[in-house]
Amino acid sequence: MVQRTLERGKRDARLRLHERLASQPAEVDAEGPVGEHPKWQEAVAMVRRLAQLPLPTAGQGPQALPTVLLVGETGTGKGVLARELHKAADPGGQAPFVHVNCAALPANLIEAELFGHERGAFTDAKDAREGLFEMATDGTIFLDEIGELPLELQSKLLLVLEAATLRRVGGSRERKVRARVIAATNQDLPGRVQDKSFRSDLFYRLNTFTVPIPPLRERGDDALHIAHDALTRFGKHFGRGQLRLSEAAQTSIRAHDWPGNARELVNAMQHAALLGKASVIEPSDLPVASASQEGAQTDGLRFDFENGPCTLEAIERELVEQALRHTNGNVTAAARLIDMQRSSIRNRIERYGLEDLVRELSAS
């Protein structure tokens, strides 16, 4: 009994670590989906209905794991809806929610992280360890950025989804899996299937129940609802009291395109709550470029040679870094922004030592 208690403590500690790596601090997260636009409300209603999908039942033969696919641009709220589905399925809040950012897992360890490993399976495997699928038992595993999963791992994931069993790395015993699976992507998975970079059979398995998530620019005044909610929460979190947006700030929020969607907007509210000069937030407190500034940014590139030479390598590094920051560490999306092959941008990430940046951005 003591050993089981110790093992449960280790498991809970590891789960909390993954939660910290995968999401923002709980005290500043929204309590649930924010927004009133019909398209957003339709997505919220759909995930709540899909929470009724049953988990595999013991003793009834081979059963597939219930899967839901969330599709939307970066920052549209896929993580929010994943948690809403989990909460609807587990109103008592007792079951685990395991958030896995597939883009942030080290390529050489991703199989062991997902499926676990036995002692001695590889050099550093000094003890047997359960994987994230086992940690999600009776709850939900959220496979964020599923399009980043290496091709060789996709077939193994498919087997787990279809048979609800897994085999740890270095192990021989089949272990039952009992968890709902939510996958999310901002990529064109049908296009990835066409170019053979994503398995068609895995896509069809994930695509059984798909929830499209609208970008913020298509949600009318939801930008203001999100801004007010986030500003209230960050005001309390930073000890700033009740903060509010001026009419001019609201106009600025309405006018901005928010290419980073709700995530960009929430980050802007965090900036304003921490650095704003007064309890009323003005446009100058928002880290949002005005229309004239945005136009100036595209009015030709300017290089300053007064302080020394400017090399092509330095320019390329800066271009890659800015693309990664704009996409919150999504390598595939960053490659698309600068018209570069994914393998090419990966090579440059390694060459310029940007791996830590990718992990940091992906976990934020």
mmCIF file of N, CA, C and O in Angstrom, residues 172-222:
data_model
loop_
_atom_site.group_PDB
_atom_site.id
_atom_site.type_symbol
_atom_site.label_atom_id
_atom_site.label_comp_id
_atom_site.label_asym_id
_atom_site.label_seq_id
_atom_site.Cartn_x
_atom_site.Cartn_y
_atom_site.Cartn_z
ATOM 1 N N SER A 172 6.846 -6.221 -23.667
ATOM 2 C CA SER A 172 6.197 -7.239 -24.497
ATOM 3 C C SER A 172 4.725 -7.406 -24.144
ATOM 4 O O SER A 172 3.982 -8.033 -24.881
ATOM 5 N N ARG A 173 4.296 -6.848 -23.025
ATOM 6 C CA ARG A 173 2.912 -7.023 -22.577
ATOM 7 C C ARG A 173 2.011 -5.925 -23.116
ATOM 8 O O ARG A 173 2.358 -4.740 -23.083
ATOM 9 N N GLU A 174 0.850 -6.333 -23.626
ATOM 10 C CA GLU A 174 -0.151 -5.377 -24.072
ATOM 11 C C GLU A 174 -0.885 -4.816 -22.857
ATOM 12 O O GLU A 174 -1.328 -5.567 -21.985
ATOM 13 N N ARG A 175 -1.022 -3.515 -22.792
ATOM 14 C CA ARG A 175 -1.703 -2.859 -21.674
ATOM 15 C C ARG A 175 -2.958 -2.156 -22.178
ATOM 16 O O ARG A 175 -2.927 -1.491 -23.210
ATOM 17 N N LYS A 176 -4.024 -2.283 -21.448
ATOM 18 C CA LYS A 176 -5.280 -1.651 -21.831
ATOM 19 C C LYS A 176 -5.186 -0.129 -21.669
ATOM 20 O O LYS A 176 -4.557 0.374 -20.742
ATOM 21 N N VAL A 177 -5.814 0.572 -22.592
ATOM 22 C CA VAL A 177 -5.887 2.028 -22.522
ATOM 23 C C VAL A 177 -7.360 2.420 -22.397
ATOM 24 O O VAL A 177 -8.211 1.931 -23.149
ATOM 25 N N ARG A 178 -7.636 3.283 -21.439
ATOM 26 C CA ARG A 178 -9.020 3.739 -21.231
ATOM 27 C C ARG A 178 -8.995 5.250 -21.051
ATOM 28 O O ARG A 178 -8.809 5.781 -19.951
ATOM 29 N N ALA A 179 -9.145 5.964 -22.154
ATOM 30 C CA ALA A 179 -9.119 7.428 -22.128
ATOM 31 C C ALA A 179 -9.750 7.958 -23.402
ATOM 32 O O ALA A 179 -9.705 7.300 -24.446
ATOM 33 N N ARG A 180 -10.328 9.133 -23.328
ATOM 34 C CA ARG A 180 -10.796 9.784 -24.551
ATOM 35 C C ARG A 180 -9.618 10.563 -25.123
ATOM 36 O O ARG A 180 -8.757 11.066 -24.386
ATOM 37 N N VAL A 181 -9.590 10.669 -26.442
ATOM 38 C CA VAL A 181 -8.480 11.324 -27.128
ATOM 39 C C VAL A 181 -9.004 12.533 -27.892
ATOM 40 O O VAL A 181 -9.900 12.411 -28.734
ATOM 41 N N ILE A 182 -8.447 13.686 -27.568
ATOM 42 C CA ILE A 182 -8.750 14.908 -28.316
ATOM 43 C C ILE A 182 -7.473 15.317 -29.043
ATOM 44 O O ILE A 182 -6.426 15.473 -28.413
ATOM 45 N N ALA A 183 -7.558 15.451 -30.349
ATOM 46 C CA ALA A 183 -6.426 15.920 -31.140
ATOM 47 C C ALA A 183 -6.747 17.309 -31.677
ATOM 48 O O ALA A 183 -7.916 17.649 -31.874
ATOM 49 N N ALA A 184 -5.721 18.106 -31.898
ATOM 50 C CA ALA A 184 -5.928 19.463 -32.409
ATOM 51 C C ALA A 184 -4.852 19.792 -33.426
ATOM 52 O O ALA A 184 -3.713 19.319 -33.320
ATOM 53 N N THR A 185 -5.227 20.600 -34.409
ATOM 54 C CA THR A 185 -4.257 21.013 -35.419
ATOM 55 C C THR A 185 -4.663 22.343 -36.029
ATOM 56 O O THR A 185 -5.851 22.683 -36.086
ATOM 57 N N ASN A 186 -3.665 23.088 -36.478
ATOM 58 C CA ASN A 186 -3.927 24.291 -37.264
ATOM 59 C C ASN A 186 -3.503 24.063 -38.714
ATOM 60 O O ASN A 186 -3.453 24.998 -39.507
ATOM 61 N N GLN A 187 -3.198 22.826 -39.042
ATOM 62 C CA GLN A 187 -2.696 22.494 -40.370
ATOM 63 C C GLN A 187 -3.801 21.939 -41.265
ATOM 64 O O GLN A 187 -4.858 21.504 -40.789
ATOM 65 N N ASP A 188 -3.520 21.924 -42.555
ATOM 66 C CA ASP A 188 -4.420 21.332 -43.542
ATOM 67 C C ASP A 188 -4.098 19.843 -43.618
ATOM 68 O O ASP A 188 -3.295 19.407 -44.441
ATOM 69 N N LEU A 189 -4.719 19.047 -42.746
ATOM 70 C CA LEU A 189 -4.394 17.623 -42.702
ATOM 71 C C LEU A 189 -4.755 16.896 -44.000
ATOM 72 O O LEU A 189 -3.992 16.026 -44.443
ATOM 73 N N PRO A 190 -5.891 17.202 -44.651
ATOM 74 C CA PRO A 190 -6.134 16.554 -45.944
ATOM 75 C C PRO A 190 -5.020 16.840 -46.954
ATOM 76 O O PRO A 190 -4.623 15.951 -47.717
ATOM 77 N N GLY A 191 -4.480 18.068 -46.943
ATOM 78 C CA GLY A 191 -3.349 18.387 -47.808
ATOM 79 C C GLY A 191 -2.107 17.612 -47.417
ATOM 80 O O GLY A 191 -1.337 17.158 -48.285
ATOM 81 N N ARG A 192 -1.910 17.438 -46.106
ATOM 82 C CA ARG A 192 -0.766 16.659 -45.635
ATOM 83 C C ARG A 192 -0.909 15.195 -46.043
ATOM 84 O O ARG A 192 0.083 14.515 -46.324
ATOM 85 N N VAL A 193 -2.143 14.703 -46.064
ATOM 86 C CA VAL A 193 -2.381 13.328 -46.525
ATOM 87 C C VAL A 193 -2.018 13.202 -47.998
ATOM 88 O O VAL A 193 -1.387 12.220 -48.423
ATOM 89 N N GLN A 194 -2.389 14.216 -48.765
ATOM 90 C CA GLN A 194 -2.087 14.188 -50.197
ATOM 91 C C GLN A 194 -0.594 14.179 -50.472
ATOM 92 O O GLN A 194 -0.127 13.484 -51.385
ATOM 93 N N ASP A 195 0.190 14.927 -49.684
ATOM 94 C CA ASP A 195 1.635 14.957 -49.934
ATOM 95 C C ASP A 195 2.393 13.898 -49.125
ATOM 96 O O ASP A 195 3.628 13.943 -49.027
ATOM 97 N N LYS A 196 1.634 12.954 -48.549
ATOM 98 C CA LYS A 196 2.205 11.776 -47.878
ATOM 99 C C LYS A 196 2.979 12.098 -46.598
ATOM 100 O O LYS A 196 3.766 11.291 -46.127
ATOM 101 N N SER A 197 2.738 13.278 -46.007
ATOM 102 C CA SER A 197 3.420 13.604 -44.759
ATOM 103 C C SER A 197 2.544 13.325 -43.537
ATOM 104 O O SER A 197 2.980 13.519 -42.402
ATOM 105 N N PHE A 198 1.299 12.895 -43.782
ATOM 106 C CA PHE A 198 0.417 12.481 -42.695
ATOM 107 C C PHE A 198 -0.362 11.268 -43.172
ATOM 108 O O PHE A 198 -0.888 11.251 -44.291
ATOM 109 N N ARG A 199 -0.424 10.239 -42.336
ATOM 110 C CA ARG A 199 -1.059 8.983 -42.734
ATOM 111 C C ARG A 199 -2.561 9.166 -42.946
ATOM 112 O O ARG A 199 -3.256 9.747 -42.099
ATOM 113 N N SER A 200 -3.057 8.646 -44.059
ATOM 114 C CA SER A 200 -4.483 8.772 -44.360
ATOM 115 C C SER A 200 -5.330 7.990 -43.366
ATOM 116 O O SER A 200 -6.391 8.464 -42.931
ATOM 117 N N ASP A 201 -4.866 6.792 -42.949
ATOM 118 C CA ASP A 201 -5.676 5.995 -42.027
ATOM 119 C C ASP A 201 -5.778 6.655 -40.656
ATOM 120 O O ASP A 201 -6.836 6.608 -40.015
ATOM 121 N N LEU A 202 -4.709 7.308 -40.209
ATOM 122 C CA LEU A 202 -4.784 8.032 -38.944
ATOM 123 C C LEU A 202 -5.708 9.233 -39.075
ATOM 124 O O LEU A 202 -6.502 9.523 -38.176
ATOM 125 N N PHE A 203 -5.637 9.935 -40.199
ATOM 126 C CA PHE A 203 -6.516 11.088 -40.406
ATOM 127 C C PHE A 203 -7.977 10.673 -40.372
ATOM 128 O O PHE A 203 -8.806 11.320 -39.718
ATOM 129 N N TYR A 204 -8.318 9.570 -41.053
ATOM 130 C CA TYR A 204 -9.715 9.136 -41.085
ATOM 131 C C TYR A 204 -10.191 8.693 -39.705
ATOM 132 O O TYR A 204 -11.364 8.870 -39.357
ATOM 133 N N ARG A 205 -9.286 8.117 -38.902
ATOM 134 C CA ARG A 205 -9.652 7.747 -37.542
ATOM 135 C C ARG A 205 -9.924 8.993 -36.701
ATOM 136 O O ARG A 205 -10.922 9.076 -35.974
ATOM 137 N N LEU A 206 -9.044 9.993 -36.803
ATOM 138 C CA LEU A 206 -9.201 11.224 -36.020
ATOM 139 C C LEU A 206 -10.390 12.047 -36.498
ATOM 140 O O LEU A 206 -11.015 12.778 -35.723
ATOM 141 N N ASN A 207 -10.710 11.936 -37.783
ATOM 142 C CA ASN A 207 -11.697 12.803 -38.419
ATOM 143 C C ASN A 207 -13.136 12.343 -38.198
ATOM 144 O O ASN A 207 -14.056 12.893 -38.784
ATOM 145 N N THR A 208 -13.339 11.342 -37.353
ATOM 146 C CA THR A 208 -14.699 10.833 -37.117
ATOM 147 C C THR A 208 -15.610 11.942 -36.604
ATOM 148 O O THR A 208 -16.730 12.115 -37.075
ATOM 149 N N PHE A 209 -15.129 12.692 -35.623
ATOM 150 C CA PHE A 209 -15.866 13.844 -35.097
ATOM 151 C C PHE A 209 -14.933 15.053 -35.139
ATOM 152 O O PHE A 209 -13.970 15.125 -34.373
ATOM 153 N N THR A 210 -15.207 15.972 -36.053
ATOM 154 C CA THR A 210 -14.351 17.148 -36.231
ATOM 155 C C THR A 210 -15.105 18.409 -35.826
ATOM 156 O O THR A 210 -16.263 18.605 -36.205
ATOM 157 N N VAL A 211 -14.450 19.246 -35.041
ATOM 158 C CA VAL A 211 -15.041 20.508 -34.601
ATOM 159 C C VAL A 211 -14.241 21.656 -35.201
ATOM 160 O O VAL A 211 -13.096 21.897 -34.808
ATOM 161 N N PRO A 212 -14.801 22.377 -36.185
ATOM 162 C CA PRO A 212 -14.103 23.543 -36.742
ATOM 163 C C PRO A 212 -14.231 24.737 -35.805
ATOM 164 O O PRO A 212 -15.305 25.008 -35.269
ATOM 165 N N ILE A 213 -13.117 25.441 -35.599
ATOM 166 C CA ILE A 213 -13.110 26.583 -34.676
ATOM 167 C C ILE A 213 -12.856 27.859 -35.482
ATOM 168 O O ILE A 213 -11.831 27.965 -36.167
ATOM 169 N N PRO A 214 -13.755 28.823 -35.418
ATOM 170 C CA PRO A 214 -13.603 30.040 -36.232
ATOM 171 C C PRO A 214 -12.484 30.931 -35.711
ATOM 172 O O PRO A 214 -12.245 31.006 -34.503
ATOM 173 N N PRO A 215 -11.788 31.635 -36.618
ATOM 174 C CA PRO A 215 -10.787 32.617 -36.175
ATOM 175 C C PRO A 215 -11.477 33.807 -35.520
ATOM 176 O O PRO A 215 -12.672 34.058 -35.758
ATOM 177 N N LEU A 216 -10.742 34.533 -34.711
ATOM 178 C CA LEU A 216 -11.320 35.645 -33.956
ATOM 179 C C LEU A 216 -11.890 36.728 -34.875
ATOM 180 O O LEU A 216 -12.892 37.361 -34.546
ATOM 181 N N ARG A 217 -11.264 36.928 -36.039
ATOM 182 C CA ARG A 217 -11.729 37.981 -36.959
ATOM 183 C C ARG A 217 -13.134 37.702 -37.503
ATOM 184 O O ARG A 217 -13.779 38.602 -38.060
ATOM 185 N N GLU A 218 -13.616 36.469 -37.355
ATOM 186 C CA GLU A 218 -14.953 36.110 -37.834
ATOM 187 C C GLU A 218 -15.969 36.042 -36.697
ATOM 188 O O GLU A 218 -17.085 35.575 -36.905
ATOM 189 N N ARG A 219 -15.591 36.530 -35.519
ATOM 190 C CA ARG A 219 -16.462 36.369 -34.348
ATOM 191 C C ARG A 219 -17.017 37.687 -33.814
ATOM 192 O O ARG A 219 -17.445 37.778 -32.656
ATOM 193 N N GLY A 220 -17.063 38.706 -34.666
ATOM 194 C CA GLY A 220 -17.691 39.964 -34.288
ATOM 195 C C GLY A 220 -17.115 40.571 -33.029
ATOM 196 O O GLY A 220 -15.898 40.732 -32.889
ATOM 197 N N ASP A 221 -17.987 40.885 -32.079
ATOM 198 C CA ASP A 221 -17.569 41.553 -30.843
ATOM 199 C C ASP A 221 -16.998 40.604 -29.789
ATOM 200 O O ASP A 221 -16.754 41.027 -28.654
ATOM 201 N N ASP A 222 -16.764 39.346 -30.150
ATOM 202 C CA ASP A 222 -16.162 38.431 -29.187
ATOM 203 C C ASP A 222 -14.781 38.893 -28.741
ATOM 204 O O ASP A 222 -14.342 38.569 -27.629
#
